[in-house]
Coordinates of C-alpha atoms and ligand atoms in Angstrom, one line a residue:
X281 CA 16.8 19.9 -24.5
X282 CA 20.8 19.0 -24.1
X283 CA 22.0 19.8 -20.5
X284 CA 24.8 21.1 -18.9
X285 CA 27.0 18.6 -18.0
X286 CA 28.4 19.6 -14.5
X287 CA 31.0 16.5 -13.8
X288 CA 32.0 12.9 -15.4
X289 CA 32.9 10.2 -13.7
X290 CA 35.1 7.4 -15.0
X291 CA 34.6 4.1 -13.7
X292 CA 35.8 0.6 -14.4
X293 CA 34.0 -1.6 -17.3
X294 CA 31.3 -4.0 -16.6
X295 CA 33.3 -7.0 -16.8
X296 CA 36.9 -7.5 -15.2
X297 CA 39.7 -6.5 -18.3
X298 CA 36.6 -4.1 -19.9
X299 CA 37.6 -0.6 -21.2
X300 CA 36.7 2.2 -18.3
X301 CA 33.3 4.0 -18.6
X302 CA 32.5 7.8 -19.0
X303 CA 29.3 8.9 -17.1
X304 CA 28.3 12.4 -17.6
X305 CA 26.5 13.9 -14.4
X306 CA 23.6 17.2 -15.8
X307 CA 24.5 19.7 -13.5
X308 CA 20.4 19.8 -12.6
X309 CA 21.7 16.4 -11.3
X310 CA 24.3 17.0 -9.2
X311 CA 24.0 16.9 -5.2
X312 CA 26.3 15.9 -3.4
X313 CA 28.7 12.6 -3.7
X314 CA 27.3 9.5 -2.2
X315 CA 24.1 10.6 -0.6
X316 CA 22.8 13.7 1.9
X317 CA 22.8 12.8 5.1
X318 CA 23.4 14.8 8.8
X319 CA 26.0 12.6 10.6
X320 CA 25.0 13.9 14.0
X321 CA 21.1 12.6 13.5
X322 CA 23.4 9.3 11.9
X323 CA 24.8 9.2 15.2
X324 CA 22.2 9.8 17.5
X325 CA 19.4 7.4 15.9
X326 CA 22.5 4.5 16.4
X327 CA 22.7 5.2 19.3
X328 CA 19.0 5.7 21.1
X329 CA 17.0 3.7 18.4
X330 CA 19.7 0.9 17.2
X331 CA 18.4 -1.1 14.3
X332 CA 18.0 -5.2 15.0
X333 CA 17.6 -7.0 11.1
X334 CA 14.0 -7.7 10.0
X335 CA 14.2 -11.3 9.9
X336 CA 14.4 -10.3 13.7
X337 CA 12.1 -7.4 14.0
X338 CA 9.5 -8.3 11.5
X339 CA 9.7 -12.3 11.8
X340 CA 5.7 -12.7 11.9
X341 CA 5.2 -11.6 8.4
X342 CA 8.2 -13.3 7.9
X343 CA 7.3 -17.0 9.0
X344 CA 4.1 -15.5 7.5
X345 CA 4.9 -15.7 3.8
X346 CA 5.6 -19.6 3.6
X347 CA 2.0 -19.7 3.9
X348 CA 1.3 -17.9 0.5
X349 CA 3.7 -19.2 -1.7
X350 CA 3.1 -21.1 -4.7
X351 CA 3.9 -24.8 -4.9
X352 CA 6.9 -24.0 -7.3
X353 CA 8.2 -21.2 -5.3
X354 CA 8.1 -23.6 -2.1
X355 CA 9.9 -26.8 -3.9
X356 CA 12.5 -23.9 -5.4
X357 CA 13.1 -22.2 -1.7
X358 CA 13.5 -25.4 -0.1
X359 CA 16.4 -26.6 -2.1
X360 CA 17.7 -23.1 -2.3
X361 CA 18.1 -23.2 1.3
X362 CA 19.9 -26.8 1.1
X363 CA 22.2 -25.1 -0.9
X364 CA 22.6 -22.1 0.8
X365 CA 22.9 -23.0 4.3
X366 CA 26.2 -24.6 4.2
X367 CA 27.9 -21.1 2.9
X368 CA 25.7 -19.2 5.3
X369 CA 27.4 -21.2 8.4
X370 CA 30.9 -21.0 6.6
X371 CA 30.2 -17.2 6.6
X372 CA 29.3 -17.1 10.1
X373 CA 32.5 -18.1 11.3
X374 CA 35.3 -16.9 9.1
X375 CA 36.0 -14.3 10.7
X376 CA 38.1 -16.7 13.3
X377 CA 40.0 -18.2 11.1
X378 CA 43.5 -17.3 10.9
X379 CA 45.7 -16.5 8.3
X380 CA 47.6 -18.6 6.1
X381 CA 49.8 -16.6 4.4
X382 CA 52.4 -14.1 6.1
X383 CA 51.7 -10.4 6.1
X384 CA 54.1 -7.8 4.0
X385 CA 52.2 -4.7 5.9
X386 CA 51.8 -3.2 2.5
X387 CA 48.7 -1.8 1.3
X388 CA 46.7 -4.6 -0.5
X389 CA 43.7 -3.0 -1.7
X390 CA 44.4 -3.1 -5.6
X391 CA 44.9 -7.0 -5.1
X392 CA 41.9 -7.4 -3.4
X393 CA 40.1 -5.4 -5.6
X394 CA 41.8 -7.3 -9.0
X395 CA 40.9 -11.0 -7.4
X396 CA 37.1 -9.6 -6.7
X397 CA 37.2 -8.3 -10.3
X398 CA 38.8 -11.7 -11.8
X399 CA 36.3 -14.0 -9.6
X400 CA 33.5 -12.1 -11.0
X401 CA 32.4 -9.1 -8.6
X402 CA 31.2 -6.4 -10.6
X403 CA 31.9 -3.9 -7.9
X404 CA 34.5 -4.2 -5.3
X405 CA 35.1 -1.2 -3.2
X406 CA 36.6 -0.3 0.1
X407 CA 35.3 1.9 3.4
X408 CA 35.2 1.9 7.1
X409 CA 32.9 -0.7 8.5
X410 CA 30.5 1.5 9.8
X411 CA 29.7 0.4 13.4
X412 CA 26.6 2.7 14.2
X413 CA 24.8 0.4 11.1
X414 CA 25.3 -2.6 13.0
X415 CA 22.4 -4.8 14.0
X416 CA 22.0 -4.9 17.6
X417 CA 22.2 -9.0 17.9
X418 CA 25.7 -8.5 15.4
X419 CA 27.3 -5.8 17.6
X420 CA 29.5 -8.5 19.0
X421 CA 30.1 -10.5 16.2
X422 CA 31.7 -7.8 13.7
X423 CA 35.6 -8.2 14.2
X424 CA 37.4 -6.1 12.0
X425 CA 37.3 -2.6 10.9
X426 CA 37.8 -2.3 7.2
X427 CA 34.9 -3.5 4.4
X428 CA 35.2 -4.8 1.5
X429 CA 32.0 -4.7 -0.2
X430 CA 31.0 -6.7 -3.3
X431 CA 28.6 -6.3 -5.5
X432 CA 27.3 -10.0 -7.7
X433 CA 25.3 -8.6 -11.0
X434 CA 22.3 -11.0 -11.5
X435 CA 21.6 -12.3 -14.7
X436 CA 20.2 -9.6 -17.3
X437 CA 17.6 -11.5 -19.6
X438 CA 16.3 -13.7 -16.4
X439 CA 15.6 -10.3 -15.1
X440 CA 13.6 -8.5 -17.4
X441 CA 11.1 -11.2 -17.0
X442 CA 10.3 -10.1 -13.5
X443 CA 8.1 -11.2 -11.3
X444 CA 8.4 -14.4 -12.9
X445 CA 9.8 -17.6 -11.4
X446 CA 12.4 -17.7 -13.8
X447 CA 13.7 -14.2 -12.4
X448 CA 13.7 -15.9 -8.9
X449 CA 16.3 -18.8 -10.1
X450 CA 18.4 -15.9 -10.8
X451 CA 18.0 -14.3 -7.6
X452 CA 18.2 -17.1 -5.6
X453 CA 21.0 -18.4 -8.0
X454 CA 23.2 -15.1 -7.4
X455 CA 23.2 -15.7 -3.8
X456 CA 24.6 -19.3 -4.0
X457 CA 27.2 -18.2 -6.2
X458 CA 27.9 -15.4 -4.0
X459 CA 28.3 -17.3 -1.2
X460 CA 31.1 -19.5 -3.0
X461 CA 33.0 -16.6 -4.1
X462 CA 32.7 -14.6 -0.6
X463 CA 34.4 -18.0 0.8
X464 CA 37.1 -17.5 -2.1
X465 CA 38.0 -14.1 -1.7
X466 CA 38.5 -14.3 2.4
X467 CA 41.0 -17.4 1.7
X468 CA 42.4 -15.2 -0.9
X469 CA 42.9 -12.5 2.2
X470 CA 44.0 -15.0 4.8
X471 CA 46.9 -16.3 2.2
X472 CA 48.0 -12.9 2.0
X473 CA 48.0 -12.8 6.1
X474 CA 45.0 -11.1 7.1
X475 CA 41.9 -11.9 9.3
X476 CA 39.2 -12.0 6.8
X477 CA 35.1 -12.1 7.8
X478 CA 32.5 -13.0 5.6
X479 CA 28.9 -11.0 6.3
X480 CA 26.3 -13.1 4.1
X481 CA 24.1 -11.5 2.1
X482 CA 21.2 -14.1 4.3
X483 CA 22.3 -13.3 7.3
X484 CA 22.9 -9.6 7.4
X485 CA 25.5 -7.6 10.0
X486 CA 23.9 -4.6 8.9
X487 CA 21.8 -2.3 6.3
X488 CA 24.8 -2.7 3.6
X489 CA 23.7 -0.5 1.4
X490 CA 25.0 2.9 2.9
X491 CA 28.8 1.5 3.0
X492 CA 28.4 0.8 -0.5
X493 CA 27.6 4.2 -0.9
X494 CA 30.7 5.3 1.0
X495 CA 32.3 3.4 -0.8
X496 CA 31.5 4.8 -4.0
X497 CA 30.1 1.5 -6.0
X498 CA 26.8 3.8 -6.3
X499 CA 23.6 5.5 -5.1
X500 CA 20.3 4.9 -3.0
X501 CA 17.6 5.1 -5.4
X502 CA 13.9 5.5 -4.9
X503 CA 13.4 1.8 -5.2
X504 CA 15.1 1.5 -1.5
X505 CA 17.8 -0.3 -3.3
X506 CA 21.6 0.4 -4.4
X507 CA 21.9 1.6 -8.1
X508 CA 25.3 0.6 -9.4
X509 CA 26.1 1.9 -12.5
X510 CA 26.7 -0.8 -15.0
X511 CA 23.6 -2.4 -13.9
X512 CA 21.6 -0.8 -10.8
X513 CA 20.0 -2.9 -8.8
X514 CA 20.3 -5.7 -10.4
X515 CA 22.8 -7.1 -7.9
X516 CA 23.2 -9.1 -4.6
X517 CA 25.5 -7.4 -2.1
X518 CA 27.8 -8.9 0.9
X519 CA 30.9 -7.4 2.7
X520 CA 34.1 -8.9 3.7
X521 CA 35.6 -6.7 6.5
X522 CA 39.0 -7.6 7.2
X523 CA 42.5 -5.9 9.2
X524 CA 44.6 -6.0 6.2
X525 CA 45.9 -2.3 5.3
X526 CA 44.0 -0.7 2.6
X527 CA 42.7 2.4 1.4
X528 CA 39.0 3.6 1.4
X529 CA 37.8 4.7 -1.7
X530 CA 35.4 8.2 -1.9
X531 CA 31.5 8.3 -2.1
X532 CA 30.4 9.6 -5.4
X533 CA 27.7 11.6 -7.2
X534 CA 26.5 9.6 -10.0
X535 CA 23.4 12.3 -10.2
X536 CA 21.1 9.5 -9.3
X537 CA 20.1 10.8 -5.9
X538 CA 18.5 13.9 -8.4
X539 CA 17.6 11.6 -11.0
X540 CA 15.5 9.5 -9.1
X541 CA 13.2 12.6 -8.8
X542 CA 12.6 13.0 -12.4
X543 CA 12.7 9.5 -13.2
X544 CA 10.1 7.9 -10.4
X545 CA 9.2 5.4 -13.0
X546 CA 9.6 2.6 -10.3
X547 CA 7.4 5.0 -8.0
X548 CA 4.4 4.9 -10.7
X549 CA 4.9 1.6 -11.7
X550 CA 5.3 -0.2 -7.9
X551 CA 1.8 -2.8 -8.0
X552 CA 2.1 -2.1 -3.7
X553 CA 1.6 1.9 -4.2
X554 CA 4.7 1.2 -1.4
X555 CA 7.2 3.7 -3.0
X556 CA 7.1 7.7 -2.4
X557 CA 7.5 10.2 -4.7
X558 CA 9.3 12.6 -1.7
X559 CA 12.6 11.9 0.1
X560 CA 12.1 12.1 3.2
X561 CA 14.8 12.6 6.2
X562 CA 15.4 8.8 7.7
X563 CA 17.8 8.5 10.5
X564 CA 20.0 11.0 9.4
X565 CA 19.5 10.2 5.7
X566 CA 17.4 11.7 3.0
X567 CA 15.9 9.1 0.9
X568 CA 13.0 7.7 -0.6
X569 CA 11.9 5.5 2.5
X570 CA 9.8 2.4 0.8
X571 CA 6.6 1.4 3.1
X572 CA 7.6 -1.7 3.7
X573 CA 3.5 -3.1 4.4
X574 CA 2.7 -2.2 1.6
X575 CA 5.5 -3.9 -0.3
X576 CA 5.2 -7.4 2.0
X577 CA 1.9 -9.0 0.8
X578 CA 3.0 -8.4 -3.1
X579 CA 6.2 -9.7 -3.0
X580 CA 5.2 -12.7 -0.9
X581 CA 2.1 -13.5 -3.4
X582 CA 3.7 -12.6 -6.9
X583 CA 7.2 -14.7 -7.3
X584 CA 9.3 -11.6 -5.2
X585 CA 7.8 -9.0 -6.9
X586 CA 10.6 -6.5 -7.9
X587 CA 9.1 -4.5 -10.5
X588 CA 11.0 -1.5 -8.8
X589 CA 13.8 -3.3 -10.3
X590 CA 12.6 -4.4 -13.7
X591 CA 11.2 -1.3 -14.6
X592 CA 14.5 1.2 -13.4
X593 CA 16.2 2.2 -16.6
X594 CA 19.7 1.8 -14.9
X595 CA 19.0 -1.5 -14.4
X596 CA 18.0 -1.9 -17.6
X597 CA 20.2 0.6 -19.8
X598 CA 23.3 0.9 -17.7
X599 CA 24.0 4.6 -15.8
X600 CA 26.1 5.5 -19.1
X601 CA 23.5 5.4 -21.5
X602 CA 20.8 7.0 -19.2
X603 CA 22.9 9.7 -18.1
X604 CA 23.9 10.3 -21.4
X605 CA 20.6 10.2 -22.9
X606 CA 19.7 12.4 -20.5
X607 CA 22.6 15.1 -20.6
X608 CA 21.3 15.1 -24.7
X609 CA 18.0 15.2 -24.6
X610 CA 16.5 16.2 -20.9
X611 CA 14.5 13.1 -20.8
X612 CA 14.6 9.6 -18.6
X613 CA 15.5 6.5 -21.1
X614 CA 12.9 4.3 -21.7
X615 CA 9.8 6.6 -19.5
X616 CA 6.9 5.9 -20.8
X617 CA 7.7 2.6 -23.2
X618 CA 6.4 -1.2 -22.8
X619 CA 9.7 -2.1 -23.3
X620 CA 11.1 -0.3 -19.6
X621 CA 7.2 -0.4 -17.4
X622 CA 5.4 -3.5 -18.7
X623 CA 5.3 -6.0 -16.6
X624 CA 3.0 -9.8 -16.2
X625 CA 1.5 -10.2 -12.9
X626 CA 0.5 -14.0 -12.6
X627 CA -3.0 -14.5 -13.3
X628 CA -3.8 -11.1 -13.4
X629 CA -2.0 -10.6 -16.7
X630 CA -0.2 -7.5 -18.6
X631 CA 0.1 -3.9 -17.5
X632 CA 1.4 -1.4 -19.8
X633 CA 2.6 1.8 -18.5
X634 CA 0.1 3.6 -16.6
X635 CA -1.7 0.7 -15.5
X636 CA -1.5 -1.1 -12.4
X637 CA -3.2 -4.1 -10.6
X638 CA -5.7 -3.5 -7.9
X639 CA -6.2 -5.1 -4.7
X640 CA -8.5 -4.4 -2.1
X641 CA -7.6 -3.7 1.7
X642 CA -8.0 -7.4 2.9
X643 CA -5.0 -8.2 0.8
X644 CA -2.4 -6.2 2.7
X645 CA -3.5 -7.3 6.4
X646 CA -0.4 -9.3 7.4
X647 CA 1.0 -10.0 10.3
X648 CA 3.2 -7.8 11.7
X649 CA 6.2 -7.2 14.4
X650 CA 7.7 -9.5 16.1
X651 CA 6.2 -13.1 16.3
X652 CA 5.3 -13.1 20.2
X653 CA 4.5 -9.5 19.4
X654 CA 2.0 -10.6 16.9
X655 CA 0.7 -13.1 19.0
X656 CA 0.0 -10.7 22.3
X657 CA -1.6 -8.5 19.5
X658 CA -4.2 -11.1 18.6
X659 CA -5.1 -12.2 22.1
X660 CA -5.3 -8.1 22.9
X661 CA -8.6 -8.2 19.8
X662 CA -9.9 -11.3 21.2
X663 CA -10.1 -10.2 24.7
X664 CA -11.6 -6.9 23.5
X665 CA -14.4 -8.5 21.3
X666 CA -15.0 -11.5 23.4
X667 CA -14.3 -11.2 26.6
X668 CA -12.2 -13.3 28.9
X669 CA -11.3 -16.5 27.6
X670 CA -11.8 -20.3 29.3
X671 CA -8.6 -20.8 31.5
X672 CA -7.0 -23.7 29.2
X673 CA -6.9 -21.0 26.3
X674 CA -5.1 -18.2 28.4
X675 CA -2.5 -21.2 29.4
X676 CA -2.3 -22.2 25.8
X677 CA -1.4 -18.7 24.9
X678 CA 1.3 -18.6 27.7
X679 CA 3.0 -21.8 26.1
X680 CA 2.6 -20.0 22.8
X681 CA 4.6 -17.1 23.9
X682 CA 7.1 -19.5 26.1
X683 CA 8.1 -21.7 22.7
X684 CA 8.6 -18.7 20.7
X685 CA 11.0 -17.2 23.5
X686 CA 12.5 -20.8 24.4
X687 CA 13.1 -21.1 20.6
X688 CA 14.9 -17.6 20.1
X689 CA 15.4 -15.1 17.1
X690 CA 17.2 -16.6 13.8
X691 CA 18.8 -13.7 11.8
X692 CA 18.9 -15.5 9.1
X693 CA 16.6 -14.3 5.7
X694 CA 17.6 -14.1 2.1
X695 CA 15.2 -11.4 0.4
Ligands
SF4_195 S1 8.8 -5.3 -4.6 FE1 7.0 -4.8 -5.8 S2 5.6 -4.0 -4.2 FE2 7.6 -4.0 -3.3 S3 8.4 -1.9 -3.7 FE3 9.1 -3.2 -5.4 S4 7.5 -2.9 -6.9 FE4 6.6 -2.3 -5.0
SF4_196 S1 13.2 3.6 -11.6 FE1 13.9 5.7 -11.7 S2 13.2 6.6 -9.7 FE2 13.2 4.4 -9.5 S3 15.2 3.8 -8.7 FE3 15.3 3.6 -10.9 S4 16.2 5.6 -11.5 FE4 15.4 5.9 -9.5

């Protein structure tokens, strides 16, 4: 059934020096540009309930999950992190470098965006660093008041083979190569006079996902994650926020914050049962919220999991062709095919759509909170089925708790 088509929206090609792209939004898909969401709640939730990152707040399950990997995923993490840590600490303190370059005071967004473009950022787009996203132990860190955010797309045919090892060299792969080109940009910045920091993609500032939206490089899907158009969320995502004069670019409505409700192929097809059919309100947003419990023991236990972003057709087919499919016929790309919902679990083998793995209850008790949170939890059960225990074990708790506290909290993660 062909659709009314309600708006279009032109965008830049995939690739930097590609011909612009026409995406046609149905009208029973168009909201609102960028995402709903009730600034004062925004504001308040920021404010009374700041966020801290999860390597922070859920750093039990965290520290948990080297325990489950395979053999190949540990040898591959390991050198990913030798890799990765040298750009991570560059990142952490570029925002003190100065300048090299002297400043015109005219508005450099277009060669900002143009050098993202040419060093291979499939998005680049510009918006207020939004402070009230911050995480608590980065409140003082963030410096300057303009982001640049960037979007890396992750290689397509390594991808479609999700979860598979192979897909995890490309996710870990993107983040290296992210991290080069985040260091590349902000020198590009600092020769044209400005400050210029780098927010890693491992060590997170902040949730980046709604300045992306502000800025206009796409929408929240169901999947929890940002769906670009040219290739969804298939993508790794930092910001640069610098105090160079530039313009902010405008949210948009791609019609995936409506889509996302007829689509929910990533909903059906999630192994965790960890995404919701419903938006919910969130902190002043309205969005799918993902249970993040239920998503923790999969990903640890089946090479990252990510079948929410195999199996999303505008990961797969681009936000052109769905949308356009869609305007023409009423129906989702690729719903109901092996080609978009299949997916190989490990040793559990194929499932076509409609058919998911099972696992039984014991599989998704993890640890959970933070880790001397975890620990107090433990001792709580023990001293509730046992009783009071011998003296030298209540002192070897206390040390327990002391070396976690003594050793601190690392933001750093790279999920
Ligand atoms: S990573 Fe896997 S378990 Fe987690 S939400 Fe995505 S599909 Fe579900
Ligand atoms: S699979 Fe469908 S419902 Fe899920 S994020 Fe992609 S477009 Fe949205």
């Amino acid at each position: 059934m062909t659709k009314t088509v309600n708006h279009v929206v032109t965008r830049p090609g995939r690739k930097h020096g590609d011909a612009d792209v026409q995406i046609p939004v149905a009208q029973d898909l168009s909201t609102v540009p960028g995402i709903r969401q009730r600034d004062a709640d925004v504001s308040f939730y920021s404010r009374v309930y700041p966020q801290e990152t999860q390597n922070i707040e859920k750093a039990a399950d965290r520290q948990w999950v080297w325990s489950v990997y395979s053999e190949e995923t540990l040898i591959h993490r390991k050198r990913h992190d030798e890799i990765n840590e040298p750009l991570v600490d560059a990142a952490a303190v570029s925002g003190d470098l100065e300048p090299t370059g002297t400043p015109t005071g005219e508005d450099i967004t277009e060669a900002i965006r143009l050098k993202a473009r040419e060093l291979g950022f499939g998005e680049a787009g510009f918006t207020k660093f939004d402070r009230r996203y911050t995480y608590t132990g980065k409140k003082r860190w963030v410096k300057y008041e303009h982001a640049i955010c960037l979007a890396l797309e992750q290689d397509y045919v390594q991808t479609q083979s999700l979860p598979s090892m192979d897909a995890e060299f490309a996710h870990f792969g993107t983040y290296e190569i992210e991290g080069a080109l985040t260091l590349d940009l902000a020198d590009y910045i600092r020769s044209l006079g400005y400050h210029a920091q780098i927010h890693s993609p491992n060590d997170n500032s902040a949730p980046y996902i709604p300045m992306f939206v502000a800025a206009g490089l796409g929408q929240l899907g169901a999947n929890g994650q940002l769906l670009s158009p040219h290739f969804g969320s298939r993508a790794r995502l930092a910001i640069i926020t610098t105090d160079a004069p530039v313009t902010y670019d405008e949210p948009v409505d791609y019609g995936l914050h409506q889509f996302c409700q007829v689509c929910q192929v990533c909903v059906n097809r999630c192994p965790g049962r960890a995404l919701v059919p419903d938006k919910v309100w969130w902190r002043g947003v309205e969005k799918n919220k993902l249970i993040y419990e239920r998503c923790r023991p999969v990903m640890a236990r089946y090479d990252g999991c990510a079948v929410c972003m195999k199996v999303c057709p505008i990961q797969r087919f681009g936000a052109p062709a769905v949308m356009e499919h869609y305007v023409t016929t009423g129906e989702v790309l690729g719903k109901g095919t092996h080609l978009l919902e299949g997916y190989t679990f490990l040793e559990r083998g194929y499932f076509g759509p409609g058919e998911l793995p099972q696992f039984d209850r014991q599989f998704f008790e993890i640890p959970h909170g933070r880790n001397e949170e975890w620990l107090f939890q433990q001792f709580k059960e023990k001293l509730m089925n046992e009783g009071l225990p011998p003296e030298e074990e209540i002192v070897g708790f206390a040390k327990q708790v002391r070396n976690i506290l003594v050793k601190g909290n690392s933001t750093l993660g790279d999920e």
